[in-house]
XYZ file of C-alpha atoms in Angstrom:
487
model
C -23.684 39.503 -13.172
C -27.070 41.643 -13.831
C -28.808 40.277 -10.670
C -25.787 40.989 -9.060
C -25.866 45.132 -9.575
C -29.587 45.136 -9.071
C -29.057 43.854 -5.674
C -25.905 45.682 -4.403
C -27.841 48.808 -5.495
C -31.101 47.827 -3.895
C -29.011 46.515 -0.516
C -27.162 50.108 -0.542
C -29.907 52.024 -0.683
C -31.095 50.245 2.472
C -28.642 50.952 4.638
C -27.255 54.292 3.868
C -29.758 57.219 5.331
C -30.392 59.175 1.603
C -32.083 55.367 0.700
C -34.054 55.396 3.910
C -35.328 59.213 3.688
C -35.497 59.546 -0.061
C -39.619 59.864 -0.901
C -39.243 58.234 -4.001
C -37.514 54.919 -4.069
C -36.929 55.260 -7.705
C -34.743 58.240 -7.597
C -32.927 56.295 -4.335
C -31.641 54.025 -6.699
C -31.333 56.643 -9.621
C -28.677 58.564 -7.479
C -27.136 55.754 -6.109
C -26.312 53.900 -9.896
C -25.305 57.327 -11.211
C -23.065 57.410 -7.947
C -21.346 54.104 -8.461
C -21.375 52.931 -11.716
C -20.237 54.093 -14.579
C -19.743 52.376 -18.406
C -22.088 49.795 -19.707
C -23.284 48.870 -16.381
C -24.663 52.138 -15.741
C -26.318 52.404 -19.050
C -27.803 48.790 -18.406
C -28.865 49.125 -15.057
C -30.859 53.007 -15.818
C -32.273 51.292 -18.480
C -33.733 48.429 -16.861
C -34.799 51.109 -14.005
C -36.850 53.713 -16.773
C -38.328 50.233 -18.125
C -39.646 48.962 -14.431
C -40.654 53.452 -13.644
C -42.401 53.790 -16.554
C -44.307 50.447 -16.132
C -46.299 52.262 -13.672
C -46.148 55.896 -14.720
C -49.136 57.191 -14.064
C -49.046 55.852 -10.937
C -46.212 57.158 -9.737
C -45.356 60.371 -7.876
C -42.736 62.895 -9.203
C -42.694 61.324 -12.436
C -41.561 64.238 -14.666
C -38.963 64.736 -12.257
C -37.492 61.179 -12.561
C -37.924 61.220 -16.499
C -35.931 64.385 -16.604
C -33.265 62.399 -14.764
C -33.380 59.706 -17.638
C -33.669 61.176 -20.882
C -30.669 63.991 -19.686
C -28.189 61.063 -20.204
C -26.643 58.703 -22.833
C -28.116 61.268 -25.750
C -28.831 59.414 -29.250
C -28.675 56.234 -27.468
C -31.131 53.501 -28.457
C -31.853 53.751 -24.341
C -32.751 57.476 -24.700
C -35.084 57.160 -27.949
C -37.147 53.940 -26.625
C -37.843 55.816 -23.412
C -39.324 59.163 -24.970
C -41.126 56.867 -26.957
C -42.913 55.322 -24.040
C -42.867 58.597 -22.329
C -45.318 60.572 -24.829
C -47.258 57.060 -25.112
C -47.706 57.360 -20.958
C -48.634 60.936 -21.113
C -52.410 59.270 -21.940
C -52.692 58.132 -18.857
C -51.948 60.863 -16.333
C -54.874 61.704 -13.479
C -56.632 64.244 -14.895
C -56.729 63.185 -18.682
C -60.394 62.154 -19.907
C -61.354 58.785 -21.045
C -61.841 58.826 -25.012
C -65.200 57.842 -26.266
C -65.373 54.415 -25.760
C -68.198 51.395 -26.325
C -67.835 48.130 -24.222
C -69.189 45.332 -24.958
C -69.195 42.686 -22.554
C -69.014 38.576 -22.288
C -73.270 38.413 -22.443
C -73.398 41.096 -25.251
C -74.031 43.806 -23.334
C -73.064 46.821 -24.392
C -71.936 50.368 -22.465
C -70.667 53.573 -23.662
C -68.442 56.296 -21.732
C -70.900 58.341 -22.072
C -73.705 56.224 -20.303
C -71.350 56.053 -17.121
C -70.924 60.228 -17.008
C -72.185 61.858 -13.799
C -71.277 58.215 -11.933
C -67.938 56.469 -10.620
C -67.198 54.447 -11.603
C -63.386 51.878 -12.507
C -61.298 49.783 -14.961
C -59.642 46.773 -13.924
C -57.208 46.142 -16.034
C -55.474 42.931 -16.181
C -52.227 41.295 -17.210
C -50.874 37.989 -17.890
C -50.461 37.067 -14.083
C -53.204 34.730 -13.068
C -52.963 35.281 -9.583
C -52.834 39.147 -9.738
C -55.745 39.628 -11.427
C -57.765 37.604 -9.638
C -56.053 39.854 -6.776
C -57.940 43.108 -8.153
C -61.097 41.604 -8.698
C -61.198 40.743 -5.274
C -59.665 44.093 -4.358
C -62.445 45.607 -6.296
C -65.058 43.658 -4.432
C -63.823 44.734 -1.436
C -64.308 48.391 -2.326
C -67.696 48.026 -2.932
C -68.379 46.155 0.165
C -66.293 48.925 2.723
C -67.306 52.273 0.496
C -71.341 51.144 0.512
C -71.141 52.047 -3.181
C -72.308 50.137 -6.148
C -69.272 50.631 -8.744
C -69.446 49.672 -12.204
C -66.043 48.102 -12.987
C -64.885 47.927 -16.520
C -62.935 44.645 -16.853
C -60.107 44.030 -19.316
C -57.344 41.421 -19.486
C -57.482 40.472 -23.554
C -55.117 38.617 -22.499
C -57.489 35.648 -20.551
C -59.347 32.490 -22.473
C -63.176 32.700 -22.347
C -63.298 30.369 -19.274
C -62.297 32.394 -17.012
C -63.402 35.471 -17.922
C -67.176 33.725 -17.347
C -65.774 32.264 -13.731
C -64.937 35.373 -12.916
C -68.248 36.654 -13.546
C -69.489 33.307 -11.634
C -67.659 34.813 -8.500
C -68.727 38.067 -8.629
C -70.311 38.755 -5.302
C -71.150 43.048 -6.004
C -72.747 41.507 -9.446
C -71.084 45.337 -10.688
C -68.244 43.499 -12.936
C -68.772 44.374 -16.375
C -66.021 41.775 -17.916
C -65.080 42.703 -21.573
C -65.501 39.724 -24.092
C -62.267 39.148 -26.441
C -64.091 39.837 -29.732
C -62.562 42.524 -32.258
C -66.106 45.140 -30.738
C -63.790 45.899 -28.136
C -60.520 45.910 -30.149
C -60.384 49.830 -29.840
C -61.185 49.816 -25.724
C -58.313 47.249 -25.896
C -56.037 49.373 -27.801
C -56.291 52.251 -25.345
C -55.903 50.431 -21.951
C -52.982 48.661 -23.121
C -51.286 51.757 -22.374
C -52.200 52.061 -19.255
C -50.842 50.279 -15.540
C -52.538 47.210 -14.955
C -54.388 48.225 -11.957
C -57.485 49.542 -10.601
C -58.393 52.663 -12.326
C -60.853 55.232 -10.755
C -62.655 57.755 -12.785
C -64.601 60.691 -11.630
C -68.297 61.864 -12.940
C -66.790 63.588 -15.644
C -65.174 60.603 -16.823
C -61.489 61.591 -15.860
C -58.512 59.496 -14.754
C -59.394 60.241 -10.864
C -56.878 57.366 -8.984
C -54.211 54.747 -9.250
C -53.617 52.766 -6.545
C -51.178 50.058 -6.851
C -51.602 46.529 -5.824
C -55.557 47.687 -5.069
C -57.804 50.415 -3.832
C -56.241 50.071 -0.133
C -56.141 53.578 -0.118
C -59.932 54.007 0.602
C -59.609 57.836 1.630
C -59.236 58.385 -2.574
C -62.372 57.003 -3.163
C -64.019 60.048 -1.034
C -61.777 62.509 -3.009
C -63.905 62.115 -6.552
C -65.661 65.376 -7.123
C -69.640 64.317 -6.939
C -72.137 66.346 -4.544
C -73.642 62.488 -3.611
C -70.554 61.264 -2.162
C -70.247 60.904 1.697
C -67.571 63.119 3.072
C -67.000 60.933 6.234
C -66.296 57.520 7.225
C -67.846 55.673 10.531
C -66.208 53.853 13.006
C -67.462 50.445 11.574
C -66.283 51.329 7.671
C -62.802 51.723 9.528
C -62.409 48.540 11.048
C -63.176 47.279 7.937
C -60.531 49.430 6.568
C -57.738 48.573 9.031
C -58.458 44.999 8.498
C -58.886 45.026 4.699
C -55.343 46.707 4.834
C -53.824 44.108 6.599
C -55.505 41.556 4.572
C -54.057 43.304 1.380
C -51.048 43.697 3.272
C -50.620 39.576 3.443
C -51.865 38.494 -0.045
C -49.704 41.352 -1.744
C -46.346 40.070 0.115
C -47.512 36.374 -1.163
C -48.233 37.175 -4.141
C -44.490 38.343 -4.597
C -42.835 35.466 -3.156
C -44.595 33.319 -5.167
C -43.651 35.371 -8.573
C -40.134 35.606 -7.573
C -39.594 32.053 -6.358
C -41.367 31.086 -10.082
C -39.339 33.793 -11.984
C -36.013 31.822 -10.438
C -36.977 28.525 -11.175
C -37.203 29.523 -14.627
C -34.178 31.246 -14.726
C -32.489 28.317 -13.441
C -34.199 26.023 -15.931
C -33.050 28.418 -18.811
C -28.705 28.287 -17.714
C -29.589 24.791 -17.410
C -30.465 23.823 -20.819
C -28.098 26.490 -21.987
C -25.072 25.007 -20.690
C -26.523 21.699 -22.209
C -26.653 23.344 -25.304
C -22.997 24.369 -25.445
C -21.610 20.825 -23.787
C -23.124 19.611 -26.783
C -21.299 22.170 -29.134
C -18.182 21.269 -27.814
C -18.298 17.818 -27.851
C -18.973 18.159 -31.978
C -15.536 20.361 -32.032
C -13.560 17.710 -30.206
C -14.191 14.951 -32.974
C -13.613 17.814 -35.548
C -10.130 18.092 -34.429
C -9.165 14.677 -33.727
C -10.134 13.702 -37.635
C -8.133 16.712 -39.271
C -4.696 15.556 -36.530
C -5.390 12.068 -37.938
C -5.663 12.713 -40.922
C -2.269 14.512 -40.753
C -0.543 11.680 -39.114
C -1.958 9.502 -42.008
C -1.007 11.648 -44.211
C 2.793 11.478 -43.084
C 2.636 8.076 -42.508
C 1.524 8.003 -46.791
C 5.232 10.117 -47.538
C 7.142 7.067 -46.175
C 8.091 10.148 -43.446
C 8.384 7.701 -40.514
C 10.334 9.795 -37.856
C 8.173 13.135 -38.234
C 4.869 10.623 -38.152
C 6.242 9.056 -34.607
C 7.099 13.034 -33.307
C 3.965 14.174 -34.717
C 2.064 11.076 -33.181
C 3.803 11.801 -29.575
C 3.168 15.364 -29.318
C -0.526 14.685 -30.499
C -0.662 12.854 -28.054
C -0.205 15.248 -25.113
C -2.175 17.950 -26.589
C -5.357 15.504 -26.852
C -4.673 15.281 -22.951
C -4.585 18.441 -22.462
C -8.094 19.126 -24.856
C -9.728 16.334 -23.334
C -8.532 17.608 -19.667
C -10.054 21.834 -20.770
C -13.138 20.411 -22.395
C -15.177 19.519 -19.144
C -14.686 22.710 -17.546
C -16.925 25.613 -18.226
C -14.079 28.571 -18.396
C -9.930 27.759 -18.094
C -7.465 29.928 -17.931
C -5.934 32.048 -20.780
C -2.202 30.771 -19.977
C -4.184 27.538 -20.794
C -5.234 28.388 -23.828
C -2.319 29.849 -25.143
C -0.349 27.097 -24.129
C -2.492 24.373 -25.897
C -2.516 26.878 -29.463
C 1.167 27.032 -29.289
C 1.572 23.611 -28.920
C -0.914 22.876 -31.564
C 1.031 25.264 -33.726
C 4.239 23.561 -32.901
C 2.669 20.260 -33.605
C 1.141 21.315 -37.436
C 5.188 22.497 -37.950
C 6.106 19.193 -38.500
C 4.208 19.324 -41.519
C 3.610 22.652 -42.822
C 6.968 25.278 -42.712
C 5.199 27.731 -41.843
C 5.914 30.515 -39.343
C 3.834 32.013 -36.592
C 3.574 34.683 -33.785
C 1.528 34.422 -30.328
C 1.815 38.494 -29.109
C 0.325 39.130 -25.801
C -0.289 43.228 -24.528
C 1.763 43.284 -21.197
C -1.210 44.667 -19.505
C -2.953 41.098 -19.621
C -2.542 38.985 -16.840
C -2.555 35.699 -18.927
C -3.168 33.550 -15.161
C -5.997 36.112 -14.010
C -8.202 35.460 -16.668
C -10.462 32.941 -18.265
C -11.973 31.830 -21.474
C -14.227 29.232 -22.754
C -12.284 25.983 -23.825
C -11.863 25.407 -27.581
C -13.234 28.702 -28.587
C -10.331 29.924 -30.038
C -8.057 27.016 -31.142
C -10.486 25.851 -33.798
C -9.733 29.128 -35.974
C -6.249 28.649 -35.591
C -6.754 25.584 -37.014
C -8.623 26.900 -40.082
C -5.903 29.627 -40.975
C -3.695 26.216 -40.906
C -5.580 23.879 -42.575
C -7.448 26.477 -45.004
C -4.881 29.215 -45.154
C -1.401 28.585 -45.409
C -1.505 24.710 -45.626
C -0.215 25.261 -49.499
C 2.278 28.673 -49.044
C 5.508 26.683 -47.760
C 7.599 28.757 -45.632
C 5.859 31.769 -46.779
C 2.794 30.655 -44.544
C 2.660 33.014 -41.439
C -0.140 33.494 -38.123
C -0.675 35.902 -36.231
C -2.165 35.088 -32.859
C -2.781 38.239 -30.592
C -4.925 39.455 -26.943
C -5.131 42.805 -26.465
C -7.678 44.720 -24.139
C -10.172 46.943 -25.297
C -13.118 48.669 -22.598
C -13.026 45.775 -20.092
C -13.097 42.642 -23.020
C -10.661 40.390 -24.063
C -9.902 40.665 -27.909
C -8.306 37.454 -29.744
C -7.403 38.305 -33.455
C -6.081 35.320 -35.390
C -4.782 36.596 -39.033
C -3.025 34.524 -41.620
C -2.019 35.660 -45.055
C -3.525 32.404 -46.873
C -5.948 33.189 -49.808
C -8.428 34.885 -47.917
C -12.226 34.149 -46.938
C -15.092 34.030 -49.616
C -18.301 34.096 -48.323
C -20.076 31.169 -50.279
C -17.111 29.386 -51.579
C -16.880 25.640 -50.313
C -15.000 24.510 -47.218
C -11.591 24.259 -48.511
C -8.847 27.334 -49.610
C -11.034 30.394 -49.078
C -13.405 28.737 -46.638
C -13.602 28.634 -43.057
C -14.807 25.520 -42.291
C -17.051 23.240 -39.941
C -14.838 24.985 -37.089
C -16.511 28.805 -38.257
C -20.344 27.225 -38.193
C -20.036 25.104 -34.794
C -18.098 28.443 -33.541
C -21.095 30.912 -34.743
C -23.829 28.418 -32.780
C -21.469 28.266 -29.533
C -21.316 32.077 -29.287
C -24.901 32.211 -29.724
C -25.393 30.477 -26.819
C -23.527 31.809 -24.898
C -25.122 34.818 -25.806
C -28.171 33.471 -24.245
C -26.731 31.571 -21.483
C -24.842 35.203 -19.691
C -26.668 37.822 -22.026
C -22.893 39.291 -22.244
C -21.748 41.106 -24.909
C -19.712 38.024 -26.673
C -19.180 37.805 -29.977
C -17.061 36.677 -33.157
C -16.602 38.122 -36.883
C -14.579 37.663 -40.440
C -12.913 41.106 -41.026
C -13.782 42.416 -44.314
C -11.284 41.950 -46.839
C -9.726 44.611 -49.413
C -11.428 45.199 -52.707
C -9.201 43.316 -55.228
C -7.411 45.985 -57.508
C -5.351 45.744 -60.744
C -2.862 45.904 -58.325
C -4.310 43.386 -55.429
C -4.806 40.523 -57.155
C -4.898 38.153 -54.240
C -6.486 38.668 -50.704
C -4.490 39.431 -48.363
C -5.344 36.524 -45.949
C -8.038 36.360 -43.098
C -8.518 38.006 -39.538
C -10.767 36.446 -37.330
C -11.637 38.710 -34.580
C -13.047 37.529 -30.786
C -14.608 39.663 -28.102
C -14.915 38.115 -24.712
C -16.087 39.544 -21.428
C -13.184 39.423 -18.699
C -13.846 36.858 -16.658
C -11.630 36.647 -13.413
C -11.577 32.977 -11.882
C -13.930 32.630 -8.429
């Protein structure tokens, strides 16, 4: 669903005149999102857009304008606080800011200070964990030296790389102007400063001030000639022009290829993660089936031991129908809400053969039970808990209520009993929640990892014990599930 939100906005911007004429693409995405989204969709999408924007913040144009657009929304939220903190950190890397007095030590033990580089061009190759992009930026640094005719010192920072990778880059350095930092404590102050800067080539002028960022490499070589150094040539000859043009085409090809490769790898990882999560969900569900079967067969055995043969036969017949339904539904990733309600009703009618309790199932009139899907065997185990650990000892005074309502585009299900209540720390039995509660908690966590949706289950806190209230008022288990509609 999140991928759909991103694809929808990007596609919308591509096909509308407003999107095509917008100077800054993130402004177009922002304006479109605030027009067509609301609620959680808008909150989540703007958080993702802001995170992407701040990653490249110092290299972007109109950065303050974009930040103001984000910062005025959702006041007091975690999103706004994190955005403000990240924005303040990124101020360090704005163009025109001076690099602090740092000491650099390379892999061969040589040292340089920012003061040693005063009065000359130099640059920083700030790398991340992506091996392909790192090699690409290093090639761009070498190309820049070749095209400009300058021998520019580039400080290479890559704290995530291995020593073998660092030495391999040094061996491939044709210009012999790469100063590759060693991953040691000596460079910790430098790494701490550089980690807030974008993972680009960063150009420094003769005053040790940030002069240029060039996304995906310094393909806009005219930036080089705008740096304020007297000895820098002011014109470019025809040979340089053709080299620049050829380099631009080469860079464009490498950029497209790199993006496609990274996209394919990311898609493959996500697919694998979903499959693994689904297998784990299936494993939890497979443990819940024997759990129910054991309890039901124990009930039949209890009726036989009491010589209640007619009731045992009726129980066994209804139990067969219920098991057939459960086995059919458990193989599906989702079932209709109407099917889940029918199964809960059949189960409670079955248990009434043993315990003379009362039950009530209420459904909000606004809910279309045939148009909503829920995970199978998610609610039923807690209805079973309400019988086994709640009202089984109360006789005709026992009561179970199952209610379905809608809240903020979520399905809310409450399972309430008037039994002795849930007391954390007690063993399974009266006052406990049974093995079904543990399995449900595991399953809810796996569903969060699989879908990323707002899924939860909780036990409502019990009232405090007083002189007038020696016993608790029962247990309420509340499920909160996103509204899923059939495909």
